[in-house]
Amino acid sequence: VSGFYKKITNAVEQAVDASAQIKALTFVNVALVENIGVELEYRFKLSTLFNNDSSKFLSKTTLFSNFAYIKSEVDVSKIIDAEPRPLQGQSPYIINAGIQYLDNDKDWGISLSYNVIGRRIVIVGSTAEPSYWETPRHVLDFQLAKTFKKRFEIKFNIRDILAQNQ
């Protein structure tokens, strides 16, 4: 478990250029951003969970997870009619989890991992143009790996098994 606090001055964000005649993107600095959060990480062998060190399968299988919660706020006090908002690109939460089986005796492993991030701003809008948001998307990845003579490794990956639209 860890906690953090970050005070960022002159953060760079990608934004809609409100002064342009046609829609255009630009980069702007925001005077101040404050991020505060907590991160939880846990990794353990299944043999520990089931209190069974004699099982080869359980002792070679690991569950892992990581969760972060972030409260982000851009100082918009000097911008007329601006609503408080998070920093562009900052998700309010991030979840990573998975299970891995690793057989070092036979030099092969298999894993399944899951990832999701919370809704975040992709492009900052203006009072005339709304911000563009990225919605959460669940990602599931699979990997099978085999090492030969400690020198050569072959990996088979299936990425984004769920293939969700954004």
PDB file of C-alpha atoms in Angstrom:
ATOM      1  CA  VAL A   1       0.000   0.000   0.000  1.00  0.00           C
ATOM      2  CA  SER A   2       1.322   3.415  -0.878  1.00  0.00           C
ATOM      3  CA  GLY A   3      -0.065   6.906  -1.020  1.00  0.00           C
ATOM      4  CA  PHE A   4       1.070   9.886  -3.030  1.00  0.00           C
ATOM      5  CA  TYR A   5       0.519  13.582  -3.552  1.00  0.00           C
ATOM      6  CA  LYS A   6       1.785  15.483  -6.595  1.00  0.00           C
ATOM      7  CA  LYS A   7       1.634  19.206  -7.209  1.00  0.00           C
ATOM      8  CA  ILE A   8       2.343  19.920 -10.880  1.00  0.00           C
ATOM      9  CA  THR A   9       3.010  23.434 -12.181  1.00  0.00           C
ATOM     10  CA  ASN A  10       2.627  24.350 -15.850  1.00  0.00           C
ATOM     11  CA  ALA A  11       1.318  20.925 -16.888  1.00  0.00           C
ATOM     12  CA  VAL A  12       0.912  20.536 -20.653  1.00  0.00           C
ATOM     13  CA  GLU A  13      -2.458  19.465 -22.028  1.00  0.00           C
ATOM     14  CA  GLN A  14      -3.811  18.893 -25.526  1.00  0.00           C
ATOM     15  CA  ALA A  15      -6.841  21.141 -26.035  1.00  0.00           C
ATOM     16  CA  VAL A  16      -9.297  22.447 -28.597  1.00  0.00           C
ATOM     17  CA  ASP A  17      -8.096  25.824 -29.899  1.00  0.00           C
ATOM     18  CA  ALA A  18     -11.090  28.018 -29.110  1.00  0.00           C
ATOM     19  CA  SER A  19      -9.648  30.955 -31.053  1.00  0.00           C
ATOM     20  CA  ALA A  20      -9.328  29.038 -34.347  1.00  0.00           C
ATOM     21  CA  GLN A  21     -11.928  29.552 -37.114  1.00  0.00           C
ATOM     22  CA  ILE A  22     -12.083  25.799 -37.730  1.00  0.00           C
ATOM     23  CA  LYS A  23     -11.648  23.071 -35.123  1.00  0.00           C
ATOM     24  CA  ALA A  24      -7.981  22.727 -34.352  1.00  0.00           C
ATOM     25  CA  LEU A  25      -5.883  21.220 -31.587  1.00  0.00           C
ATOM     26  CA  THR A  26      -3.225  23.006 -29.611  1.00  0.00           C
ATOM     27  CA  PHE A  27      -1.135  22.494 -26.498  1.00  0.00           C
ATOM     28  CA  VAL A  28      -1.719  24.655 -23.443  1.00  0.00           C
ATOM     29  CA  ASN A  29      -0.167  24.958 -20.015  1.00  0.00           C
ATOM     30  CA  VAL A  30      -2.354  24.827 -16.940  1.00  0.00           C
ATOM     31  CA  ALA A  31      -0.989  26.745 -13.978  1.00  0.00           C
ATOM     32  CA  LEU A  32      -1.485  24.113 -11.300  1.00  0.00           C
ATOM     33  CA  VAL A  33      -2.632  20.498 -10.986  1.00  0.00           C
ATOM     34  CA  GLU A  34      -2.948  18.498  -7.788  1.00  0.00           C
ATOM     35  CA  ASN A  35      -3.023  14.704  -7.805  1.00  0.00           C
ATOM     36  CA  ILE A  36      -3.592  12.680  -4.670  1.00  0.00           C
ATOM     37  CA  GLY A  37      -4.027   8.945  -4.568  1.00  0.00           C
ATOM     38  CA  VAL A  38      -3.458   5.525  -3.164  1.00  0.00           C
ATOM     39  CA  GLU A  39      -2.039   2.388  -4.758  1.00  0.00           C
ATOM     40  CA  LEU A  40      -2.600  -1.170  -3.595  1.00  0.00           C
ATOM     41  CA  GLU A  41      -0.515  -4.038  -4.937  1.00  0.00           C
ATOM     42  CA  TYR A  42      -0.615  -7.698  -4.024  1.00  0.00           C
ATOM     43  CA  ARG A  43       1.139 -10.772  -5.382  1.00  0.00           C
ATOM     44  CA  PHE A  44       1.001 -14.255  -3.907  1.00  0.00           C
ATOM     45  CA  LYS A  45       1.391 -17.917  -4.798  1.00  0.00           C
ATOM     46  CA  LEU A  46      -1.773 -20.002  -4.759  1.00  0.00           C
ATOM     47  CA  SER A  47      -0.004 -22.434  -2.417  1.00  0.00           C
ATOM     48  CA  THR A  48       0.023 -19.650   0.196  1.00  0.00           C
ATOM     49  CA  LEU A  49      -3.664 -18.882  -0.316  1.00  0.00           C
ATOM     50  CA  PHE A  50      -4.690 -22.534   0.058  1.00  0.00           C
ATOM     51  CA  ASN A  51      -2.017 -23.301   2.677  1.00  0.00           C
ATOM     52  CA  ASN A  52      -0.714 -26.176   0.554  1.00  0.00           C
ATOM     53  CA  ASP A  53       3.033 -26.051  -0.217  1.00  0.00           C
ATOM     54  CA  SER A  54       3.069 -29.677  -1.391  1.00  0.00           C
ATOM     55  CA  SER A  55       1.114 -28.986  -4.597  1.00  0.00           C
ATOM     56  CA  LYS A  56       3.460 -28.258  -7.523  1.00  0.00           C
ATOM     57  CA  PHE A  57       0.682 -26.596  -9.479  1.00  0.00           C
ATOM     58  CA  LEU A  58      -0.287 -24.255  -6.630  1.00  0.00           C
ATOM     59  CA  SER A  59       3.342 -23.379  -5.810  1.00  0.00           C
ATOM     60  CA  LYS A  60       4.048 -22.452  -9.452  1.00  0.00           C
ATOM     61  CA  THR A  61       0.896 -20.353  -9.892  1.00  0.00           C
ATOM     62  CA  THR A  62       0.851 -16.674  -8.910  1.00  0.00           C
ATOM     63  CA  LEU A  63      -2.071 -14.297  -8.588  1.00  0.00           C
ATOM     64  CA  PHE A  64      -1.248 -10.610  -8.912  1.00  0.00           C
ATOM     65  CA  SER A  65      -3.157  -7.365  -8.747  1.00  0.00           C
ATOM     66  CA  ASN A  66      -2.564  -3.641  -8.707  1.00  0.00           C
ATOM     67  CA  PHE A  67      -5.157  -0.955  -8.070  1.00  0.00           C
ATOM     68  CA  ALA A  68      -4.616   2.802  -8.108  1.00  0.00           C
ATOM     69  CA  TYR A  69      -7.148   5.489  -7.224  1.00  0.00           C
ATOM     70  CA  ILE A  70      -6.205   9.044  -8.239  1.00  0.00           C
ATOM     71  CA  LYS A  71      -8.068  12.283  -7.488  1.00  0.00           C
ATOM     72  CA  SER A  72      -6.820  14.841  -9.987  1.00  0.00           C
ATOM     73  CA  GLU A  73      -7.869  18.483 -10.118  1.00  0.00           C
ATOM     74  CA  VAL A  74      -6.788  21.272 -12.448  1.00  0.00           C
ATOM     75  CA  ASP A  75      -6.864  24.779 -10.984  1.00  0.00           C
ATOM     76  CA  VAL A  76      -9.424  26.541 -13.204  1.00  0.00           C
ATOM     77  CA  SER A  77     -10.107  29.398 -10.774  1.00  0.00           C
ATOM     78  CA  LYS A  78      -8.843  32.027 -13.256  1.00  0.00           C
ATOM     79  CA  ILE A  79     -10.934  30.695 -16.167  1.00  0.00           C
ATOM     80  CA  ILE A  80     -14.427  32.193 -16.408  1.00  0.00           C
ATOM     81  CA  ASP A  81     -17.274  29.630 -16.267  1.00  0.00           C
ATOM     82  CA  ALA A  82     -14.818  26.724 -16.070  1.00  0.00           C
ATOM     83  CA  GLU A  83     -15.868  23.642 -14.111  1.00  0.00           C
ATOM     84  CA  PRO A  84     -13.311  21.763 -11.971  1.00  0.00           C
ATOM     85  CA  ARG A  85     -11.904  18.824 -13.935  1.00  0.00           C
ATOM     86  CA  PRO A  86      -9.111  16.263 -13.862  1.00  0.00           C
ATOM     87  CA  LEU A  87      -5.835  16.616 -15.749  1.00  0.00           C
ATOM     88  CA  GLN A  88      -6.053  15.574 -19.405  1.00  0.00           C
ATOM     89  CA  GLY A  89      -5.018  11.900 -19.686  1.00  0.00           C
ATOM     90  CA  GLN A  90      -5.338  11.173 -15.944  1.00  0.00           C
ATOM     91  CA  SER A  91      -7.643   8.269 -15.130  1.00  0.00           C
ATOM     92  CA  PRO A  92      -9.387   8.234 -11.760  1.00  0.00           C
ATOM     93  CA  TYR A  93      -8.519   4.556 -11.353  1.00  0.00           C
ATOM     94  CA  ILE A  94      -6.334   1.862 -12.891  1.00  0.00           C
ATOM     95  CA  ILE A  95      -6.760  -1.874 -12.345  1.00  0.00           C
ATOM     96  CA  ASN A  96      -4.272  -4.556 -13.397  1.00  0.00           C
ATOM     97  CA  ALA A  97      -4.731  -8.186 -12.372  1.00  0.00           C
ATOM     98  CA  GLY A  98      -3.794 -11.611 -13.562  1.00  0.00           C
ATOM     99  CA  ILE A  99      -2.727 -15.163 -13.001  1.00  0.00           C
ATOM    100  CA  GLN A 100       0.553 -16.764 -14.090  1.00  0.00           C
ATOM    101  CA  TYR A 101       1.832 -20.333 -14.085  1.00  0.00           C
ATOM    102  CA  LEU A 102       5.630 -20.613 -14.398  1.00  0.00           C
ATOM    103  CA  ASP A 103       7.400 -23.987 -14.632  1.00  0.00           C
ATOM    104  CA  ASN A 104      11.141 -23.238 -14.420  1.00  0.00           C
ATOM    105  CA  ASP A 105      11.996 -26.964 -14.550  1.00  0.00           C
ATOM    106  CA  LYS A 106      10.432 -27.345 -17.995  1.00  0.00           C
ATOM    107  CA  ASP A 107      11.075 -23.713 -19.045  1.00  0.00           C
ATOM    108  CA  TRP A 108       7.561 -22.706 -19.946  1.00  0.00           C
ATOM    109  CA  GLY A 109       4.902 -20.368 -18.638  1.00  0.00           C
ATOM    110  CA  ILE A 110       1.368 -19.246 -19.253  1.00  0.00           C
ATOM    111  CA  SER A 111      -0.409 -16.072 -18.123  1.00  0.00           C
ATOM    112  CA  LEU A 112      -3.717 -14.280 -18.365  1.00  0.00           C
ATOM    113  CA  SER A 113      -3.899 -10.581 -17.495  1.00  0.00           C
ATOM    114  CA  TYR A 114      -6.701  -8.041 -17.176  1.00  0.00           C
ATOM    115  CA  ASN A 115      -6.448  -4.240 -17.370  1.00  0.00           C
ATOM    116  CA  VAL A 116      -8.921  -1.366 -17.208  1.00  0.00           C
ATOM    117  CA  ILE A 117      -8.560   2.384 -16.739  1.00  0.00           C
ATOM    118  CA  GLY A 118     -11.219   4.860 -15.652  1.00  0.00           C
ATOM    119  CA  ARG A 119     -12.874   7.478 -17.841  1.00  0.00           C
ATOM    120  CA  ARG A 120     -10.383  10.203 -18.772  1.00  0.00           C
ATOM    121  CA  ILE A 121     -10.165  13.369 -20.847  1.00  0.00           C
ATOM    122  CA  VAL A 122      -8.402  12.883 -24.196  1.00  0.00           C
ATOM    123  CA  ILE A 123      -8.744  16.468 -25.459  1.00  0.00           C
ATOM    124  CA  VAL A 124      -9.628  19.425 -23.222  1.00  0.00           C
ATOM    125  CA  GLY A 125     -12.543  21.475 -24.487  1.00  0.00           C
ATOM    126  CA  SER A 126     -13.458  25.093 -23.917  1.00  0.00           C
ATOM    127  CA  THR A 127     -16.585  26.945 -22.820  1.00  0.00           C
ATOM    128  CA  ALA A 128     -17.818  26.678 -26.432  1.00  0.00           C
ATOM    129  CA  GLU A 129     -16.603  23.115 -27.153  1.00  0.00           C
ATOM    130  CA  PRO A 130     -16.938  20.141 -24.760  1.00  0.00           C
ATOM    131  CA  SER A 131     -13.997  17.999 -23.715  1.00  0.00           C
ATOM    132  CA  TYR A 132     -13.504  14.659 -25.471  1.00  0.00           C
ATOM    133  CA  TRP A 133     -13.514  11.693 -23.085  1.00  0.00           C
ATOM    134  CA  GLU A 134     -12.193   8.135 -23.381  1.00  0.00           C
ATOM    135  CA  THR A 135     -14.483   5.592 -21.731  1.00  0.00           C
ATOM    136  CA  PRO A 136     -13.220   2.583 -19.761  1.00  0.00           C
ATOM    137  CA  ARG A 137     -12.294  -0.420 -21.863  1.00  0.00           C
ATOM    138  CA  HIS A 138     -11.634  -3.883 -20.444  1.00  0.00           C
ATOM    139  CA  VAL A 139      -8.540  -5.574 -21.903  1.00  0.00           C
ATOM    140  CA  LEU A 140      -7.734  -9.268 -21.506  1.00  0.00           C
ATOM    141  CA  ASP A 141      -4.358 -10.620 -22.708  1.00  0.00           C
ATOM    142  CA  PHE A 142      -3.026 -14.193 -22.886  1.00  0.00           C
ATOM    143  CA  GLN A 143       0.573 -15.376 -23.234  1.00  0.00           C
ATOM    144  CA  LEU A 144       2.205 -18.785 -23.618  1.00  0.00           C
ATOM    145  CA  ALA A 145       6.028 -18.851 -23.490  1.00  0.00           C
ATOM    146  CA  LYS A 146       8.613 -21.604 -23.923  1.00  0.00           C
ATOM    147  CA  THR A 147      12.391 -21.277 -23.442  1.00  0.00           C
ATOM    148  CA  PHE A 148      14.846 -23.627 -25.149  1.00  0.00           C
ATOM    149  CA  LYS A 149      18.310 -24.294 -23.642  1.00  0.00           C
ATOM    150  CA  LYS A 150      18.145 -20.991 -21.681  1.00  0.00           C
ATOM    151  CA  ARG A 151      19.001 -19.114 -24.915  1.00  0.00           C
ATOM    152  CA  PHE A 152      15.972 -19.054 -27.165  1.00  0.00           C
ATOM    153  CA  GLU A 153      12.413 -18.130 -26.236  1.00  0.00           C
ATOM    154  CA  ILE A 154       9.199 -18.400 -28.206  1.00  0.00           C
ATOM    155  CA  LYS A 155       6.113 -16.504 -27.094  1.00  0.00           C
ATOM    156  CA  PHE A 156       2.550 -16.823 -28.318  1.00  0.00           C
ATOM    157  CA  ASN A 157       0.388 -13.803 -27.449  1.00  0.00           C
ATOM    158  CA  ILE A 158      -3.268 -13.043 -27.878  1.00  0.00           C
ATOM    159  CA  ARG A 159      -3.834  -9.405 -27.067  1.00  0.00           C
ATOM    160  CA  ASP A 160      -7.105  -7.671 -26.351  1.00  0.00           C
ATOM    161  CA  ILE A 161      -9.184 -10.849 -26.433  1.00  0.00           C
ATOM    162  CA  LEU A 162     -12.386  -8.928 -25.670  1.00  0.00           C
ATOM    163  CA  ALA A 163     -11.754  -6.368 -28.465  1.00  0.00           C
ATOM    164  CA  GLN A 164     -14.191  -3.831 -27.024  1.00  0.00           C
ATOM    165  CA  ASN A 165     -14.953  -0.636 -28.901  1.00  0.00           C
ATOM    166  CA  GLN A 166     -14.147   2.664 -27.250  1.00  0.00           C
TER     167      GLN A 166
END
